Coordinates of C-alpha atoms in Angstrom, one line a residue:
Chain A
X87 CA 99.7 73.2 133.2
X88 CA 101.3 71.3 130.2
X89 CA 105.1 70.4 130.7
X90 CA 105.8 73.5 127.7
X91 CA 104.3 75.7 129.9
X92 CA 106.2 74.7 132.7
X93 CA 109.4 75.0 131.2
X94 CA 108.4 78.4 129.9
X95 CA 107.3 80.1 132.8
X96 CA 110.7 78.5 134.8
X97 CA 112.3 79.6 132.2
X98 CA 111.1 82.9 132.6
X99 CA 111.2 83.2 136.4
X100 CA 115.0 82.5 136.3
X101 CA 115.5 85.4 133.7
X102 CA 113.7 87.7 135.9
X103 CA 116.1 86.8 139.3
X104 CA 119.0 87.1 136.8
X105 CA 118.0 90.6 135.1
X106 CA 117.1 91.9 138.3
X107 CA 120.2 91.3 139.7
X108 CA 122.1 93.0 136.6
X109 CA 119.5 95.7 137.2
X110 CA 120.6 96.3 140.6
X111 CA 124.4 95.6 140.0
X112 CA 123.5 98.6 137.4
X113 CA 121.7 100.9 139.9
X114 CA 124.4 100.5 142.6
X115 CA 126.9 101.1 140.3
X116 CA 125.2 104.2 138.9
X117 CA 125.3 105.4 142.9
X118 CA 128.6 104.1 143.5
X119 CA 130.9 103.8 140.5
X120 CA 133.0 101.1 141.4
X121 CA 132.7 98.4 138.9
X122 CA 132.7 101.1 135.4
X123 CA 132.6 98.0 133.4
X124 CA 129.0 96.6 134.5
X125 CA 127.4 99.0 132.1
X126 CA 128.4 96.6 129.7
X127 CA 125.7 94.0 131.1
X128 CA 123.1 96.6 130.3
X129 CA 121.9 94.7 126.8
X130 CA 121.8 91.8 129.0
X131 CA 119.5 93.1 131.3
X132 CA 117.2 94.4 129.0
X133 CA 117.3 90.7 126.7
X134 CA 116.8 89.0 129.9
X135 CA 114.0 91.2 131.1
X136 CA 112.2 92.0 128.1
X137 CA 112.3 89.0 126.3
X138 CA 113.8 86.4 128.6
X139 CA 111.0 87.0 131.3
X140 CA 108.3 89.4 130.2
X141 CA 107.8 87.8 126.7
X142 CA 108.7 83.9 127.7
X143 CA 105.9 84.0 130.6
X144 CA 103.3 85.5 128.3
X145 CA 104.4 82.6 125.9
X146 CA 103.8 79.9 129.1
X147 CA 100.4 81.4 129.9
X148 CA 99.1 81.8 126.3
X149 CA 100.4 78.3 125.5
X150 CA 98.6 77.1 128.8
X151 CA 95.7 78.8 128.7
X152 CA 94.1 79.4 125.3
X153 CA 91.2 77.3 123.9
X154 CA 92.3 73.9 123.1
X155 CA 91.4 72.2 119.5
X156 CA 89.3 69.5 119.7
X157 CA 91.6 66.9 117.9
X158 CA 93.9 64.3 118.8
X159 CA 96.7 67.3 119.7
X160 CA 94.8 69.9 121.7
X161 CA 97.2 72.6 121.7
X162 CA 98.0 72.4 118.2
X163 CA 101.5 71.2 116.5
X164 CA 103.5 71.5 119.8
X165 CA 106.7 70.3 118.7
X166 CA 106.6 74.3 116.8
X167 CA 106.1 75.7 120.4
X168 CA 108.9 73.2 121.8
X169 CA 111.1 74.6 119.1
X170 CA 110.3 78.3 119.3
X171 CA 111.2 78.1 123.3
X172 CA 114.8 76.6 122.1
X173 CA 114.9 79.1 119.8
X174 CA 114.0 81.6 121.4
X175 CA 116.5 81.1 124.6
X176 CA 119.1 80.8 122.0
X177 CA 118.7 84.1 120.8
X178 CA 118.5 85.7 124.0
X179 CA 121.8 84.0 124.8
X180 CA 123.4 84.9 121.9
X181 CA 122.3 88.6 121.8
X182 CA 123.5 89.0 125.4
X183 CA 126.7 87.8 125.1
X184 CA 127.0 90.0 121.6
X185 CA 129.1 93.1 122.9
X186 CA 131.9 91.1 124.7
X187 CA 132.2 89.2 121.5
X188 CA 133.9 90.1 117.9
X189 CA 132.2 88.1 115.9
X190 CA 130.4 89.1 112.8
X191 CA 127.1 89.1 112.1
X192 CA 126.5 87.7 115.8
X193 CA 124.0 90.4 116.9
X194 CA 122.3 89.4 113.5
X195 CA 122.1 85.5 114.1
X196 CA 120.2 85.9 117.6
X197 CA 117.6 88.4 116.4
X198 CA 117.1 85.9 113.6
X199 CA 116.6 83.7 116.3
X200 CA 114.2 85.2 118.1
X201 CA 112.2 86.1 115.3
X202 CA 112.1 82.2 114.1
X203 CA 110.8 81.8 117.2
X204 CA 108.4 84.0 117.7
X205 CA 106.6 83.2 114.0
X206 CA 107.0 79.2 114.9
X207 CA 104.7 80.3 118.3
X208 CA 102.5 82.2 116.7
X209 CA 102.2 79.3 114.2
X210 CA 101.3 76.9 116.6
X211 CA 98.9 79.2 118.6
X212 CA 97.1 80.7 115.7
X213 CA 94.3 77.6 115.2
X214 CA 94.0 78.2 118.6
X215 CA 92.2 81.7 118.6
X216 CA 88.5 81.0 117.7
X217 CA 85.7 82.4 118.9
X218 CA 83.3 80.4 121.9
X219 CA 81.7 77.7 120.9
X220 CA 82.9 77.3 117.2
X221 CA 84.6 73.7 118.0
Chain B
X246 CA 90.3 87.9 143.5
X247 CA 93.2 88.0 146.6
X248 CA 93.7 91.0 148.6
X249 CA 97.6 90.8 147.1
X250 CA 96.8 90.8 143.6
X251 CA 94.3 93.7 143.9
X252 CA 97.4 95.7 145.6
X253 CA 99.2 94.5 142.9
X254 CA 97.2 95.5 140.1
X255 CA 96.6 98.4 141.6
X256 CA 99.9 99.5 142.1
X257 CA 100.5 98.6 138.7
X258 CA 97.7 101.1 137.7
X259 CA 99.4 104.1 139.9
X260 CA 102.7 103.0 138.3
X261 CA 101.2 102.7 135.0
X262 CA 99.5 106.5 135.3
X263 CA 103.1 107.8 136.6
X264 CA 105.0 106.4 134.2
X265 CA 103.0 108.0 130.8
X266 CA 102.6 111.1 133.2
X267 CA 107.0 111.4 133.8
X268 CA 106.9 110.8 129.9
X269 CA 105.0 114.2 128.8
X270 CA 107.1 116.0 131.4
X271 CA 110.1 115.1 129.5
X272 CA 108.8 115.5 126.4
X273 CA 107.1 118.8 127.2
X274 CA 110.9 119.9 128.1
X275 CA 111.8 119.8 124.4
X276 CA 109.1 122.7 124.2
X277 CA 109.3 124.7 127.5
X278 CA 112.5 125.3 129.6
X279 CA 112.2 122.8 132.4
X280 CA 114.5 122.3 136.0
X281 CA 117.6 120.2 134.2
X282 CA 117.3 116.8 136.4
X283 CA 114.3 115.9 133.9
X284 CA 116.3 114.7 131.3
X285 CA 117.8 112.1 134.3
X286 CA 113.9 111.1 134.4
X287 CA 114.1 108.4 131.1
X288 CA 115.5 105.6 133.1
X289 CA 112.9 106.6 135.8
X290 CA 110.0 106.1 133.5
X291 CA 111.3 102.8 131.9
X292 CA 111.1 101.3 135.2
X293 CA 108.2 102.9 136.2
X294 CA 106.4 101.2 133.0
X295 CA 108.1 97.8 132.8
X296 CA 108.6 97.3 136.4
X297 CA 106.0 99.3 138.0
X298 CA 103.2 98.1 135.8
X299 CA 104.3 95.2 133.8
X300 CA 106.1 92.8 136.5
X301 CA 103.4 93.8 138.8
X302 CA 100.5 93.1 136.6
X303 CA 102.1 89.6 136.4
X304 CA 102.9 89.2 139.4
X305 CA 99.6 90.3 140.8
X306 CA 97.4 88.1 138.4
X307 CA 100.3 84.8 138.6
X308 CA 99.5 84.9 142.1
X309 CA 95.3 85.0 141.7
X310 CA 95.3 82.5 138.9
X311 CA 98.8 79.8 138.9
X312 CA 97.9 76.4 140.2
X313 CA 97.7 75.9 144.2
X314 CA 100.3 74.6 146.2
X315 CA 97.9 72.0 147.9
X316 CA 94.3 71.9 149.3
X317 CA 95.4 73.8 152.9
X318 CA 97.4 76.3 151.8
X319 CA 96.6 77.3 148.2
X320 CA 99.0 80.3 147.8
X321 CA 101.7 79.1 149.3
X322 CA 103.9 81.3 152.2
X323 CA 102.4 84.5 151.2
X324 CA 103.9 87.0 153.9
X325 CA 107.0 86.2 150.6
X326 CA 104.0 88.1 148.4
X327 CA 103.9 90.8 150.5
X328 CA 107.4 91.0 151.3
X329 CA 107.9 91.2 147.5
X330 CA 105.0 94.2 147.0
X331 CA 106.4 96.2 149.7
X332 CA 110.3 96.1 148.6
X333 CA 109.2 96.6 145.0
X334 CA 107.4 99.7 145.5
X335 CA 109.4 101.2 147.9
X336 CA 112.0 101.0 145.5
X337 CA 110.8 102.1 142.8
X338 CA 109.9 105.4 145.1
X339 CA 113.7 105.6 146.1
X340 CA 114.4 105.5 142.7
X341 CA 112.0 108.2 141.7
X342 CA 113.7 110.3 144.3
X343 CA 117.4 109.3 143.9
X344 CA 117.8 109.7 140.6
X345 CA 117.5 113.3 140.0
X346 CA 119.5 114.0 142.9
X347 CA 122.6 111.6 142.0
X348 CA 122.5 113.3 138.3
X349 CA 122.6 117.0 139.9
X350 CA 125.3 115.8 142.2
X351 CA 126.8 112.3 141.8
X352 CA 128.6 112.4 145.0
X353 CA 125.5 113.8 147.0
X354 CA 125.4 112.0 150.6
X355 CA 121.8 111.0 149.2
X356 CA 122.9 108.4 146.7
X357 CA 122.3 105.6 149.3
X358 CA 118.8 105.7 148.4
X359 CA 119.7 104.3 144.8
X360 CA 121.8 101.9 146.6
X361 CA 118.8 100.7 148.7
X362 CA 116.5 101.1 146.0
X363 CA 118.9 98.9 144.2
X364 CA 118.4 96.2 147.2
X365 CA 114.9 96.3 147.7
X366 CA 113.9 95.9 144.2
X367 CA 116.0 93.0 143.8
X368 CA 115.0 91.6 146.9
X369 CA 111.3 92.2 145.7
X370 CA 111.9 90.0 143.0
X371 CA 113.7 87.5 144.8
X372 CA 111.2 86.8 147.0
X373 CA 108.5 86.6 144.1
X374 CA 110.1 84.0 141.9
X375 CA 110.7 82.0 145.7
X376 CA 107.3 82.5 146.1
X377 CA 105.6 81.5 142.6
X378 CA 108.0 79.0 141.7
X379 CA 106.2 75.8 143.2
X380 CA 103.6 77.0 141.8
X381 CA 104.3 76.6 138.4
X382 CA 103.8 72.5 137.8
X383 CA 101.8 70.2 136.0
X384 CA 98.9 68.8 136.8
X385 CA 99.0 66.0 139.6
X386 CA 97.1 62.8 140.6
X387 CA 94.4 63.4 143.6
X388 CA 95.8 61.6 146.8
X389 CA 93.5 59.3 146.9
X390 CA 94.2 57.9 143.0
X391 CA 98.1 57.6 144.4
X392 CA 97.4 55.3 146.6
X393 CA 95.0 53.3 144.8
X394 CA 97.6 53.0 142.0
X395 CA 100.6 52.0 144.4

């Protein structure tokens, strides 16, 4: 597994202990309302969860497992992929923390994020999607 | 394929099956007059779907297909595995059940089962990124070629 990937996927795993454990803080809280104010961690739970760990792993894997090219960089331009992972934690980051701050245009700047990130992956995985025995 | 993942997977499919099925119910109560609780339901199928399915179709084929611990025990501890299955599902049943009942009365007795179905999920996960986490690493040198570099 290239170091990318490991990064990733670690990345990823730790998203999925901490939504979880928003997720439950949330259910708990739905049973017995005793902290109101932990609905407010609900567009963290779902950045963390849907993007943080669901999307991130699928980045690890795909960056680990697709065909390789057959030059001198095997899995493509990979400083695009090192790049879209910073980016992409970024935007996650900033999106979560977007309804306790009151700052304009902040919601804006971490979907802009994300999106930069997901066109610079695709970018560097796109060469990569050939069919068997082309290379 | 390991007798985990194909719980897994298939668990995922059951979820996966319930999840579109609790999503025509509440839709269909837009058309015909259905019991009110359905309407509580929409959190129900979200986690159905993403938890149910998704996280366990990962979770099922990361354990099949991640690198091995080591030559003796290539899964690692996997009673953690299993742990994670069982509280996962269990949960997500508790939460099937406890939801409609906390929205018809939201001091029924009967809330404790979102409580534990609170606990077990997160539990379930717990134990899964314990479980895969040394699992996800590089590749290493044989034995053998670390000693004869050293």
């Amino acid at each position: 597994m290239p170091t990318l990937s490991v990064w990733l996927i670690r990345c990823s795993l730790a998203y999925l202990g901490l939504g979880f454990t928003i997720g439950a803080l949330i259910l708990f809280n739905k049973a017995v309302p005793v902290i109101p104010s932990v609905w407010n961690l609900l567009q963290m739970h779902i950045e963390f969860l849907l993007l943080g760990f669901i999307l991130q792993l699928t980045m690890g894997v795909a960056f680990w497992i697709f065909p390789r090219l057959q030059t001198m960089t095997d899995r493509g331009d990979e400083r695009k992929a090192a790049l879209a992972f910073v980016l992409l934690n970024a935007g996650i980051w900033v999106c979560s923390i977007a309804p306790f701050i009151s700052i304009s245009y902040i919601l804006l700047t971490g979907r802009i994020c994300q999106t930069a990130a997901v066109i610079l992956f695709i970018l560097n995985l796109w060469p990569r999607v050939y069919a068997f025995g082309k290379y | 394929m390991p007798p985990l993942t194909r719980y897994w997977i298939k668990a995922g499919f059951v979820n996966f099956a319930a999840a579109l099925l609790l999503a025509v119910i509440i839709q269909l109560s837009s058309v015909i007059p259905l019991p009110e609780f359905i309407v509580a339901m929409n959190p129900v199928y979200f986690h159905l779907f993403l938890v149910g399915w998704i996280t366990q179709i990962i979770m099922g084929v990361s354990f099949w297909m991640f690198p091995p611990v080591n030559k003796d025990r290539p899964r690692g501890l996997e009673i953690l595995g299993w742990i994670s299955f069982v509280s996962i599902n269990v949960g997500l049943i508790l939460r099937v059940v406890g939801e409609p009942v906390v929205f018809l009365d939201p001091v029924n007795e009967w809330r404790w089962l979102l409580i534990v179905s609170a606990l077990l999920q997160w539990i379930g996960g717990m134990l899964y990124v314990v479980h895969i986490w040394q699992r996800v690493k590089g590749k290493q040198l044989p034995s053998t070629n670390v000693i004869r570099v050293l």
